[in-house]
XYZ file of N, CA and C in Angstrom:
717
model
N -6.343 2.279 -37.500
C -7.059 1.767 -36.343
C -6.558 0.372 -35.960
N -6.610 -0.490 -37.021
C -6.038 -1.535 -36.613
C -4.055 -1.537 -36.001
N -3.638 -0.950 -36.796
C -2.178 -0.802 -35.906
C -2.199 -0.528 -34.709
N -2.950 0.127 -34.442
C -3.521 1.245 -33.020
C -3.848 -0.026 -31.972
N -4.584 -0.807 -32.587
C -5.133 -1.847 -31.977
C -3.991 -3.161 -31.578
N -3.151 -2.970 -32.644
C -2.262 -4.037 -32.495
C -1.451 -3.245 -31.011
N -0.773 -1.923 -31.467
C 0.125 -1.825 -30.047
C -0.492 -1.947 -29.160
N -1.719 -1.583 -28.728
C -2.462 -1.586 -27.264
C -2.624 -3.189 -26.995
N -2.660 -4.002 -27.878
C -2.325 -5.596 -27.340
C -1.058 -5.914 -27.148
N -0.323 -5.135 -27.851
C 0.962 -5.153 -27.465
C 1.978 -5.091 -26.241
N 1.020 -3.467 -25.742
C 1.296 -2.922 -24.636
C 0.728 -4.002 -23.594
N -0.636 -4.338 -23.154
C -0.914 -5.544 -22.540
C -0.586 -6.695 -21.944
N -0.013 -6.936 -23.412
C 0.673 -8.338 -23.223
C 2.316 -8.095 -22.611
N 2.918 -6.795 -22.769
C 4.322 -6.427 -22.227
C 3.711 -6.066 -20.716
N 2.777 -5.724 -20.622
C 2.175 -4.739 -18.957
C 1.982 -6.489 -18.065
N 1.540 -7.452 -18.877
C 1.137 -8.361 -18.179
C 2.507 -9.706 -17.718
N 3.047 -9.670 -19.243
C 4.480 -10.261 -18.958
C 5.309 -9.491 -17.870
N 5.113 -8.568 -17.668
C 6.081 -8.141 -16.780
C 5.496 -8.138 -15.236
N 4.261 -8.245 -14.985
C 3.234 -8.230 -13.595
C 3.470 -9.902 -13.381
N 3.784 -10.858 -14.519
C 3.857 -12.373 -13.819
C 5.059 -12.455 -13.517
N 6.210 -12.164 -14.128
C 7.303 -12.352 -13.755
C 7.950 -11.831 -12.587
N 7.094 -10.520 -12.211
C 7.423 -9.800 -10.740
C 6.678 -10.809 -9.262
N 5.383 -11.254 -10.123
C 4.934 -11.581 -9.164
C 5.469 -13.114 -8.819
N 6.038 -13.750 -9.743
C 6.819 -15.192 -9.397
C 7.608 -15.083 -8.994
N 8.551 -13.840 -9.162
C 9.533 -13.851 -8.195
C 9.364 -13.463 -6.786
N 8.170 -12.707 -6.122
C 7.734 -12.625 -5.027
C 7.424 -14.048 -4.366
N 7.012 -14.850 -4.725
C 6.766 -16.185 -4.911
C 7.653 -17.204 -4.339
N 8.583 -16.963 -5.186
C 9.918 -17.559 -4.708
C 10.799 -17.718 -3.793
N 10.477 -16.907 -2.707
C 11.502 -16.433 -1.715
C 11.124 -16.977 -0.468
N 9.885 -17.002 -0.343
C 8.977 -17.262 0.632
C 8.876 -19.284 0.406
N 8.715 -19.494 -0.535
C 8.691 -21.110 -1.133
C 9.672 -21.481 -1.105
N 11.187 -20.913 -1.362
C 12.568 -21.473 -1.294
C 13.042 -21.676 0.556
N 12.270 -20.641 1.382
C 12.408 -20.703 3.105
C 11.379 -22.405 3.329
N 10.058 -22.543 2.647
C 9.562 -23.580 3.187
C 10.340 -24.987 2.787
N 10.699 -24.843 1.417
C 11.502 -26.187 1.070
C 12.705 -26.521 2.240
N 13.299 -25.520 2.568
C 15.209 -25.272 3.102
C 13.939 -25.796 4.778
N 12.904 -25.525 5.469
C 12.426 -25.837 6.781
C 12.263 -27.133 6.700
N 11.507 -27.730 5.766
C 10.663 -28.822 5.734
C 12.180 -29.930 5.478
N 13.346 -29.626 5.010
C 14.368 -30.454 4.296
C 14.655 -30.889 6.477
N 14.739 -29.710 6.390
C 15.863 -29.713 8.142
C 14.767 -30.390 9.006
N 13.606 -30.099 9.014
C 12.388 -30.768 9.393
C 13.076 -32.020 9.636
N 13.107 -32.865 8.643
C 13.380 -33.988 8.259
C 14.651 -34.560 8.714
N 15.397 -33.815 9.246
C 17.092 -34.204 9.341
C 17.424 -34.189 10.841
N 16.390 -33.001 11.531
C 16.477 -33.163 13.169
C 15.799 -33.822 14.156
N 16.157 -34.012 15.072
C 14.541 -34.098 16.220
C 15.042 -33.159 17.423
N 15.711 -32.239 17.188
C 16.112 -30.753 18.025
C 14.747 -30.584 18.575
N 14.187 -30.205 19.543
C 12.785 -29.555 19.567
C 13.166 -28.628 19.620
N 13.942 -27.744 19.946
C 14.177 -26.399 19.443
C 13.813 -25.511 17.799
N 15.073 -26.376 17.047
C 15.345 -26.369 15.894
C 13.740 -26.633 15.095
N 13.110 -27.655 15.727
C 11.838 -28.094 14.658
C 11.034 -26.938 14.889
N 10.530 -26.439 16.137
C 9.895 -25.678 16.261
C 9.754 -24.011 15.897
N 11.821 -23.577 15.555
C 11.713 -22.501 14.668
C 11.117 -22.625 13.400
N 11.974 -23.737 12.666
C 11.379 -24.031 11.725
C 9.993 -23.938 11.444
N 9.372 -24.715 12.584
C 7.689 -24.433 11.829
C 7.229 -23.420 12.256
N 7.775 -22.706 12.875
C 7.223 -21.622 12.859
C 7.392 -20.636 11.428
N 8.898 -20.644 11.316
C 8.857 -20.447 10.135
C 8.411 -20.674 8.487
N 7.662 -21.985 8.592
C 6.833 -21.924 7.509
C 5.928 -22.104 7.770
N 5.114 -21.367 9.128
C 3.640 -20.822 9.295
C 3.406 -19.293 9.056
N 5.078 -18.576 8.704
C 5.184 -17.144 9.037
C 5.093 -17.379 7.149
N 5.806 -17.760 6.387
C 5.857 -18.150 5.004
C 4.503 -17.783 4.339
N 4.022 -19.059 4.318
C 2.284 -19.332 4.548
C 1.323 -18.154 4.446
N 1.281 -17.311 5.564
C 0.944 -16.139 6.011
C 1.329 -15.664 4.908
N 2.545 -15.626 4.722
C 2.735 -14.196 3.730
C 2.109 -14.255 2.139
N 2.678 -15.554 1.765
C 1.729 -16.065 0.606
C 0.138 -15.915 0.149
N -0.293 -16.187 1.555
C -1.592 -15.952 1.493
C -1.803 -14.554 1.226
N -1.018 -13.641 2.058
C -1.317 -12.112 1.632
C -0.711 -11.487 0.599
N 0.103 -12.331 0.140
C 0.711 -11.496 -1.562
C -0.681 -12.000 -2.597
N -1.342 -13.569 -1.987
C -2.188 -13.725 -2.968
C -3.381 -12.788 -2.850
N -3.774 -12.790 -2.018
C -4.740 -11.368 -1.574
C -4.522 -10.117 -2.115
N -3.477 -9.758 -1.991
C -3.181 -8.762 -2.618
C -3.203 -8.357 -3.904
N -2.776 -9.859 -4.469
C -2.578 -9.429 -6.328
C -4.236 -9.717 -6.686
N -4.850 -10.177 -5.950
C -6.580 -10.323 -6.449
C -7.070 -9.240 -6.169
N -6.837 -7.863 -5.230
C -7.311 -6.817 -4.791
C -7.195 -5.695 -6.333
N -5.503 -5.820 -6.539
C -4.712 -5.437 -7.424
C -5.277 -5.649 -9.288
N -5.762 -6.924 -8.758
C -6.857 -7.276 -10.306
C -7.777 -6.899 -10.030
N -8.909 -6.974 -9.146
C -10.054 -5.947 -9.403
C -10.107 -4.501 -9.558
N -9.223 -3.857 -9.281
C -8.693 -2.509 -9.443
C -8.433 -2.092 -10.917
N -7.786 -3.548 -11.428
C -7.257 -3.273 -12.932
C -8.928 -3.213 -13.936
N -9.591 -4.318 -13.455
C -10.765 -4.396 -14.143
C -11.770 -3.167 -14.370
N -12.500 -3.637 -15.629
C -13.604 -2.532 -15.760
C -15.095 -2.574 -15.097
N -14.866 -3.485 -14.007
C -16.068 -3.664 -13.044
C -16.399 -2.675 -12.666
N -17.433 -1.714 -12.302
C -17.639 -0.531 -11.822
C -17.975 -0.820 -10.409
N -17.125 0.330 -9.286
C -17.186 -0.038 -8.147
C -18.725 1.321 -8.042
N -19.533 0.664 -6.988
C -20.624 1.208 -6.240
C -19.869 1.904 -4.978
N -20.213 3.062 -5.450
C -20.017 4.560 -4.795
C -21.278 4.932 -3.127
N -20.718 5.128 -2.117
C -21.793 5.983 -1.698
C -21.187 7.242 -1.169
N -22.390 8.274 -0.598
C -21.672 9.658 -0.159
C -21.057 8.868 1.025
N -19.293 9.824 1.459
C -18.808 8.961 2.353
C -18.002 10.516 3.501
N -17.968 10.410 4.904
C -16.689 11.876 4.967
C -15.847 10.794 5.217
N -14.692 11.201 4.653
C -13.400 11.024 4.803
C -12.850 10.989 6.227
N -13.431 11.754 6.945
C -12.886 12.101 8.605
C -13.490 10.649 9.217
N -14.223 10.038 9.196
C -14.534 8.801 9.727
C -14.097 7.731 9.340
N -13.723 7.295 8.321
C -12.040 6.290 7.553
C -10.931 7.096 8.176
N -10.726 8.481 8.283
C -9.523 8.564 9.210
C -9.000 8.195 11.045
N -10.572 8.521 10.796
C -10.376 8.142 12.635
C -10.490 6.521 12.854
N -11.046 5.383 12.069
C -11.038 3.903 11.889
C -9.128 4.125 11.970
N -9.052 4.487 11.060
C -7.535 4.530 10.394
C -6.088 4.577 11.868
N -6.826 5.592 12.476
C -5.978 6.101 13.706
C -5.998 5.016 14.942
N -7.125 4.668 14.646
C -7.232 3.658 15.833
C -6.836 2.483 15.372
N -6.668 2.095 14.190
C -6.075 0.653 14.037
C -4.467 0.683 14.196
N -3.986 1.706 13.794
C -2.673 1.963 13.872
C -2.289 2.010 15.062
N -2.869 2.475 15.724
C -2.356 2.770 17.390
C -2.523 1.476 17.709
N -3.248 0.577 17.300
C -3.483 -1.053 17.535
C -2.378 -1.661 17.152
N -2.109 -1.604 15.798
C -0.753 -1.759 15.090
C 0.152 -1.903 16.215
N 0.559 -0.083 16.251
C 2.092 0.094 16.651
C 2.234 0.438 18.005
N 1.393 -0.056 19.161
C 1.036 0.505 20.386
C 2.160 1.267 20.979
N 3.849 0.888 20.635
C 4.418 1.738 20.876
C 4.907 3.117 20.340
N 3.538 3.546 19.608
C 4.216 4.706 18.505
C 2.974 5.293 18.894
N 2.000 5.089 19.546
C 1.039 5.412 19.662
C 1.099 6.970 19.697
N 1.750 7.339 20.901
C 2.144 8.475 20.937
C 2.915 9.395 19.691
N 3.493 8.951 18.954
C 3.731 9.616 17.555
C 2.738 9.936 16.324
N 1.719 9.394 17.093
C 0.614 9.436 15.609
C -0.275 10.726 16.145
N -0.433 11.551 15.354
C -1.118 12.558 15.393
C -2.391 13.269 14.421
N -3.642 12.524 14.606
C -4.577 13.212 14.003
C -5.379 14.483 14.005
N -5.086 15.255 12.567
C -5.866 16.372 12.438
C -6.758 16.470 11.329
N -8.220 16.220 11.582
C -8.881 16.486 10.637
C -9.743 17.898 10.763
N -10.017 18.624 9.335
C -10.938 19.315 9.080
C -12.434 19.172 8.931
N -12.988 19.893 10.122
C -14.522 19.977 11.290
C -15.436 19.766 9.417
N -15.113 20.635 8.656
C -16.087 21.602 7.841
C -15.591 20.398 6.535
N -15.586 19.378 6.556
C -15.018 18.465 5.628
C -16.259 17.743 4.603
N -16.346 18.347 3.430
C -17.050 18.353 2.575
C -17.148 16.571 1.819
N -18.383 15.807 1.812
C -18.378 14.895 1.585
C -18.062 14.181 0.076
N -17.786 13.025 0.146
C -17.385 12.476 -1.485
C -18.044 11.761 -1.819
N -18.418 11.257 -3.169
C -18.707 9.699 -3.481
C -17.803 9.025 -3.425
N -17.470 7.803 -2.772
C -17.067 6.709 -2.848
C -16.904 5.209 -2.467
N -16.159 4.326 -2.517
C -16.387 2.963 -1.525
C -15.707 2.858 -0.686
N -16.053 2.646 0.856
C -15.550 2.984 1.835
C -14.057 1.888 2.112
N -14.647 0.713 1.524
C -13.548 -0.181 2.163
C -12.017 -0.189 1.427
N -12.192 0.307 0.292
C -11.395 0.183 -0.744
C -10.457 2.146 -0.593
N -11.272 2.849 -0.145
C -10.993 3.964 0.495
C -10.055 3.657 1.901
N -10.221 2.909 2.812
C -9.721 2.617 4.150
C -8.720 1.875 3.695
N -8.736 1.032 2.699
C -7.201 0.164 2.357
C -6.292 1.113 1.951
N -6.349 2.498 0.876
C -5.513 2.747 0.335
C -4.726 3.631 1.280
N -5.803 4.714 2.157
C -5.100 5.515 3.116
C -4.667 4.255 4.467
N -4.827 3.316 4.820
C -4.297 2.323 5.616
C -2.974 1.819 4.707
N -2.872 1.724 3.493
C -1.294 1.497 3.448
C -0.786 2.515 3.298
N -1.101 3.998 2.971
C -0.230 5.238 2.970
C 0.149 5.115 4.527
N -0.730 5.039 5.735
C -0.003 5.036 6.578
C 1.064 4.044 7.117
N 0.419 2.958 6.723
C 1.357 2.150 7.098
C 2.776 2.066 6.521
N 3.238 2.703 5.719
C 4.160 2.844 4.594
C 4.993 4.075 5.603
N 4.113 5.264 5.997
C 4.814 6.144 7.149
C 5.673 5.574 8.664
N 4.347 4.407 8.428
C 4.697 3.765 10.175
C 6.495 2.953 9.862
N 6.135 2.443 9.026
C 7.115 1.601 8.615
C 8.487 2.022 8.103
N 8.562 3.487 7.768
C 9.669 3.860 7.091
C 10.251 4.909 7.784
N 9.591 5.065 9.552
C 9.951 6.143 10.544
C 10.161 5.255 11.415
N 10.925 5.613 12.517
C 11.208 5.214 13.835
C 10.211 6.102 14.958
N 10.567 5.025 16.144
C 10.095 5.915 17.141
C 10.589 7.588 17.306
N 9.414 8.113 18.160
C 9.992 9.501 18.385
C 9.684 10.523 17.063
N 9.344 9.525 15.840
C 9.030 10.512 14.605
C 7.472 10.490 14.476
N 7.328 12.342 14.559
C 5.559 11.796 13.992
C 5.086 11.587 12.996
N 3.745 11.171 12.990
C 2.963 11.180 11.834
C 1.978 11.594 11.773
N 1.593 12.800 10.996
C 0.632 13.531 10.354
C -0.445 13.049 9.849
N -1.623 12.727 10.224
C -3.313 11.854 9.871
C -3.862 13.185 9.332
N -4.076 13.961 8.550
C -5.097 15.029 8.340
C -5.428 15.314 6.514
N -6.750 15.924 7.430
C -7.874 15.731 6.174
C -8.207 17.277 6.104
N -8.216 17.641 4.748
C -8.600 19.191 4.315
C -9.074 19.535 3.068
N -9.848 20.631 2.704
C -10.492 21.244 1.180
C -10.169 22.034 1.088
N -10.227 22.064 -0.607
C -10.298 23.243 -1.127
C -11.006 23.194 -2.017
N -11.220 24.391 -3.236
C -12.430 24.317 -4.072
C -12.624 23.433 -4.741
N -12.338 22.457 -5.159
C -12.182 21.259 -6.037
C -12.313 20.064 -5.448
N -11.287 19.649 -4.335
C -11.073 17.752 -4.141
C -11.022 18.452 -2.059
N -11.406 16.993 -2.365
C -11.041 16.708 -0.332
C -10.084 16.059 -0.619
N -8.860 16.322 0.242
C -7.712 16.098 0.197
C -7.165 15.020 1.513
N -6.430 13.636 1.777
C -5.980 13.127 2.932
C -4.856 13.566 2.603
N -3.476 13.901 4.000
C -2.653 14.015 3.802
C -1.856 12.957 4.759
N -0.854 12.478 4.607
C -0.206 11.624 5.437
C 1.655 12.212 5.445
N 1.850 12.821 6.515
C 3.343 13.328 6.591
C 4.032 12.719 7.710
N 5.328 12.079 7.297
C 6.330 11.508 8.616
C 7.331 12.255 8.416
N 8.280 11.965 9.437
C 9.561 12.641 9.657
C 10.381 11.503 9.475
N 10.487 10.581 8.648
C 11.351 9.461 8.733
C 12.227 9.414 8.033
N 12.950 8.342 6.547
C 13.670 8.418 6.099
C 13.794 9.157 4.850
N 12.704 9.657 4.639
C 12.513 10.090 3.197
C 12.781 9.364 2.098
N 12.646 9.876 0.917
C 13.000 9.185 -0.511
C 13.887 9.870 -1.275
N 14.836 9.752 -1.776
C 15.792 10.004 -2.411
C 15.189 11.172 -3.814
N 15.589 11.673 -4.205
C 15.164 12.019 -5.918
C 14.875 11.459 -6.663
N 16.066 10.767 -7.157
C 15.824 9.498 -8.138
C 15.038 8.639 -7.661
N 14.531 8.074 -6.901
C 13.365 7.340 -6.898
C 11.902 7.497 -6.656
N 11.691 9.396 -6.673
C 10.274 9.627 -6.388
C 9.253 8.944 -7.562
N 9.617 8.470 -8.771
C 9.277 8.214 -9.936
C 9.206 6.800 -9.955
N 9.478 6.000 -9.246
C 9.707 4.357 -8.768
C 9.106 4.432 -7.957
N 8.330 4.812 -7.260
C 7.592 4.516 -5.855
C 6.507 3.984 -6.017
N 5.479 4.278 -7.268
C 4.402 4.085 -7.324
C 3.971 2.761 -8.618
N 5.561 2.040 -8.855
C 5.870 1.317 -9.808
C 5.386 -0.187 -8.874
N 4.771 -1.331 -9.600
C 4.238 -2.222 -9.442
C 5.207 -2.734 -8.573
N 5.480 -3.693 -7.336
C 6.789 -4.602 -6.695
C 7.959 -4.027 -6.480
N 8.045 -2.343 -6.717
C 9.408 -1.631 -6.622
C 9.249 -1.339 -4.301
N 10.756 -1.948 -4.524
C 10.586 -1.697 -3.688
C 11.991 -0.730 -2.945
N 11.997 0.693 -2.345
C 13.105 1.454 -1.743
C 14.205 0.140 -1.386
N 13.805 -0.372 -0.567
C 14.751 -1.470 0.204
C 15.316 -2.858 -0.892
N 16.078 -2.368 -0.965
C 16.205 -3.552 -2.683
C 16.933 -4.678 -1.879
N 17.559 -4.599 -0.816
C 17.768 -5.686 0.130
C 16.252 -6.716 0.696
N 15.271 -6.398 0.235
C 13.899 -7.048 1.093
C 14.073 -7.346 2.230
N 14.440 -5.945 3.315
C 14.803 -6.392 4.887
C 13.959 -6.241 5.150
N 13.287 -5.346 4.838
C 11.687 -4.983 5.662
C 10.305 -5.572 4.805
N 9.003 -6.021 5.451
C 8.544 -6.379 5.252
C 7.144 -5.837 3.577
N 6.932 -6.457 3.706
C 6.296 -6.410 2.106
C 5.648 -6.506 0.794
N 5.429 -6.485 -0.264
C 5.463 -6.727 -1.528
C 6.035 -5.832 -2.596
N 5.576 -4.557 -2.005
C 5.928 -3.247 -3.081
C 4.804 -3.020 -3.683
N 3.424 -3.233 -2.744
C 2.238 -2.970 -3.594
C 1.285 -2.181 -2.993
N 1.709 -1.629 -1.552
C 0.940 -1.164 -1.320
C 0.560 0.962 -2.037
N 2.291 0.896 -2.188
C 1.395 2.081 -2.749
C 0.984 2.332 -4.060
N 1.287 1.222 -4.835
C 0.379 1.454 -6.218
C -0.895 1.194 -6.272
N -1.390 0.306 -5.066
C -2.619 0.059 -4.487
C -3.579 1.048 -4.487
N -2.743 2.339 -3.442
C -3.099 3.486 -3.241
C -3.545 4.387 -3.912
N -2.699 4.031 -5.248
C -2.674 5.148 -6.334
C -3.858 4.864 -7.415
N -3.934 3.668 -7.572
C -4.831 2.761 -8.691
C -6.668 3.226 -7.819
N -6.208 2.509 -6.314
C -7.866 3.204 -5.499
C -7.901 4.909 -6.052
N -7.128 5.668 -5.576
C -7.487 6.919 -5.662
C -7.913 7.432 -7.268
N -6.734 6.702 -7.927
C -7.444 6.905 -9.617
C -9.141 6.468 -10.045
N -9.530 5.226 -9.371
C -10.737 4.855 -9.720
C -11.646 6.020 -9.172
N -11.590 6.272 -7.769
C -12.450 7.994 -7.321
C -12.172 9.001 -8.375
N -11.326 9.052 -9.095
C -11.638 10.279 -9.972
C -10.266 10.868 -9.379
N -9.490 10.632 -8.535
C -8.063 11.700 -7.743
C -6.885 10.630 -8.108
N -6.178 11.623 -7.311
C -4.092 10.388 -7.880
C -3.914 10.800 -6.234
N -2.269 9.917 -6.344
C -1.981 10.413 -5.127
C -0.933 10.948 -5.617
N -0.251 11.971 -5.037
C 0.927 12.693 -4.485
C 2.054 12.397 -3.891
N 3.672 12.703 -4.161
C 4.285 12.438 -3.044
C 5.176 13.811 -2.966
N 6.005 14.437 -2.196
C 6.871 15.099 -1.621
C 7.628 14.569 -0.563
N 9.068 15.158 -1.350
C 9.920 14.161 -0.132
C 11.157 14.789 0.045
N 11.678 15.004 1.508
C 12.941 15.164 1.456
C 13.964 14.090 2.052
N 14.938 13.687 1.326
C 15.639 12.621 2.112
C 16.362 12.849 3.428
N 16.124 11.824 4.090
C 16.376 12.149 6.025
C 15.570 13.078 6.454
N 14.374 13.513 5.982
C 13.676 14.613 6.729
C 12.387 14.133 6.877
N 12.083 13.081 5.721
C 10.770 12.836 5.795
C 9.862 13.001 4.559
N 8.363 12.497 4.193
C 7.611 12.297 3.348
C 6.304 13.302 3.671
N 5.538 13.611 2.403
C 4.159 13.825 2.895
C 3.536 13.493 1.353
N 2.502 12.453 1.680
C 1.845 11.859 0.514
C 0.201 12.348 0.893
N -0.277 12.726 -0.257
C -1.496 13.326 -0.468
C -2.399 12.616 -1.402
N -3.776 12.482 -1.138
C -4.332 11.960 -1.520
C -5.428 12.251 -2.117
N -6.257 12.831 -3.164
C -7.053 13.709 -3.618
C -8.241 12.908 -4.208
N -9.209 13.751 -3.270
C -10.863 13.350 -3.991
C -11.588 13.951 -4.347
N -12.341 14.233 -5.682
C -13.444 15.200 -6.305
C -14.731 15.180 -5.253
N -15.169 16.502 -4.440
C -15.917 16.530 -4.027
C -17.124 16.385 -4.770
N -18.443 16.203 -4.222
C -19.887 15.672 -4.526
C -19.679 16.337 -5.914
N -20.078 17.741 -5.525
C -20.602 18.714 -6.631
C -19.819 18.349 -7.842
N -18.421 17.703 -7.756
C -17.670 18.329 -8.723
C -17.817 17.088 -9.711
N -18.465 15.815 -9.083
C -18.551 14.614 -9.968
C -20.150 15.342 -10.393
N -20.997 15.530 -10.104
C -22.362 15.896 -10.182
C -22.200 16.840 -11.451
N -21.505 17.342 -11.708
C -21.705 18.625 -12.789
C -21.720 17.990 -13.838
């Protein structure tokens, strides 16, 4: 028991060394742009030049603030706080969902396509923490398709879980990395061109684990994704 005890501090302390060191280096990139603004700050009186600049370390800023947001979302998730459940349908976080996106991406508007199921059997759960995880599955679609590609919003059952599904036609995921996707700061784009942390879909996965479901992925490369999202209906936590 006690050995037992030793690796699981073990494991911990390797799970946690490796979550600071990812997350300082997220850190870094964004803090190395404000130093390199604030230096040139100092060196011009361009009003041009000053004014990219600060813009650029108001765009910095921003982001910081939301990686820090994020990794505090990311720790309550980890914790053994018990989240307060209520009965919730799923079809009403999807349709919030549809309309923020179309807010989002007003020019994709037309690519987003919601289908939910009428006869959609209700769940326990917390709504807001529910709306974040399927809000970054989509946004993860929005982001990794172009115009002209759709995206699939739909909600369905079967005897067991209510199911979200989220399908694009965009770039897909390779093989080798269906197994990295759901890895803490991993991110497809190892260039960091596109915008980020690499957290939203472990986000996804960690929310859906606390409901009692995982998420899913299927993928073909250049054809597109469909990530699924699974919840134990009423009855099935009740038994």
């Amino acid at each position: 028991a006690v050995r037992l005890d030793m690796l699981a501090q073990q494991e911990r302390i390797s799970i946690l060394s490796s979550f600071f060191r990812d997350a300082s280096h997220e850190f870094k990139t964004p803090l190395s742009i404000i130093n390199t603004s604030i230096y040139i700050l100092g060196k011009t009186e361009d009003k041009l030049t000053r004014q990219q600049h600060s813009n650029l370390i108001q765009q910095q800023v921003r982001d910081i603030s939301d990686l820090v947001e994020t990794l505090v979302l990311m720790s309550r998730l980890d914790s053994r706080t018990e989240l307060t459940f209520s009965p919730l349908n799923i079809n009403s976080i999807m349709r919030q969902t549809y309309v923020s996106t179309c807010d989002s991406y007003p020019h994709r508007e037309h690519d987003i396509q919601l289908i939910l199921d009428d006869e959609l059997p209700l769940i326990l759960g917390h709504a807001n923490y529910i709306l974040q995880a399927i809000g970054n599955l989509v946004d993860n679609a929005m982001r990794y398709s172009n115009l002209g590609d759709a995206v699939y919003l739909r909600t369905y059952h079967n005897n067991a879980y209510v199911v979200v599904e989220i399908e694009d036609e965009g770039i897909g995921i390779p093989n080798n990395k269906l197994s990295e996707i759901f890895k803490r700061f991993y991110r497809g784009d190892e260039a960091h061109s596109t915008r980020g942390f690499g957290l939203g879909l472990p986000i996804a996965q960690r929310i859906a684990q606390r409901h009692g479901g995982e998420v899913t992925v299927e993928s073909v490369y250049d054809h597109g994704s469909v990530f699924r999202m699974v919840f134990p209906k009423i009855k099935v936590l009740s038994e």
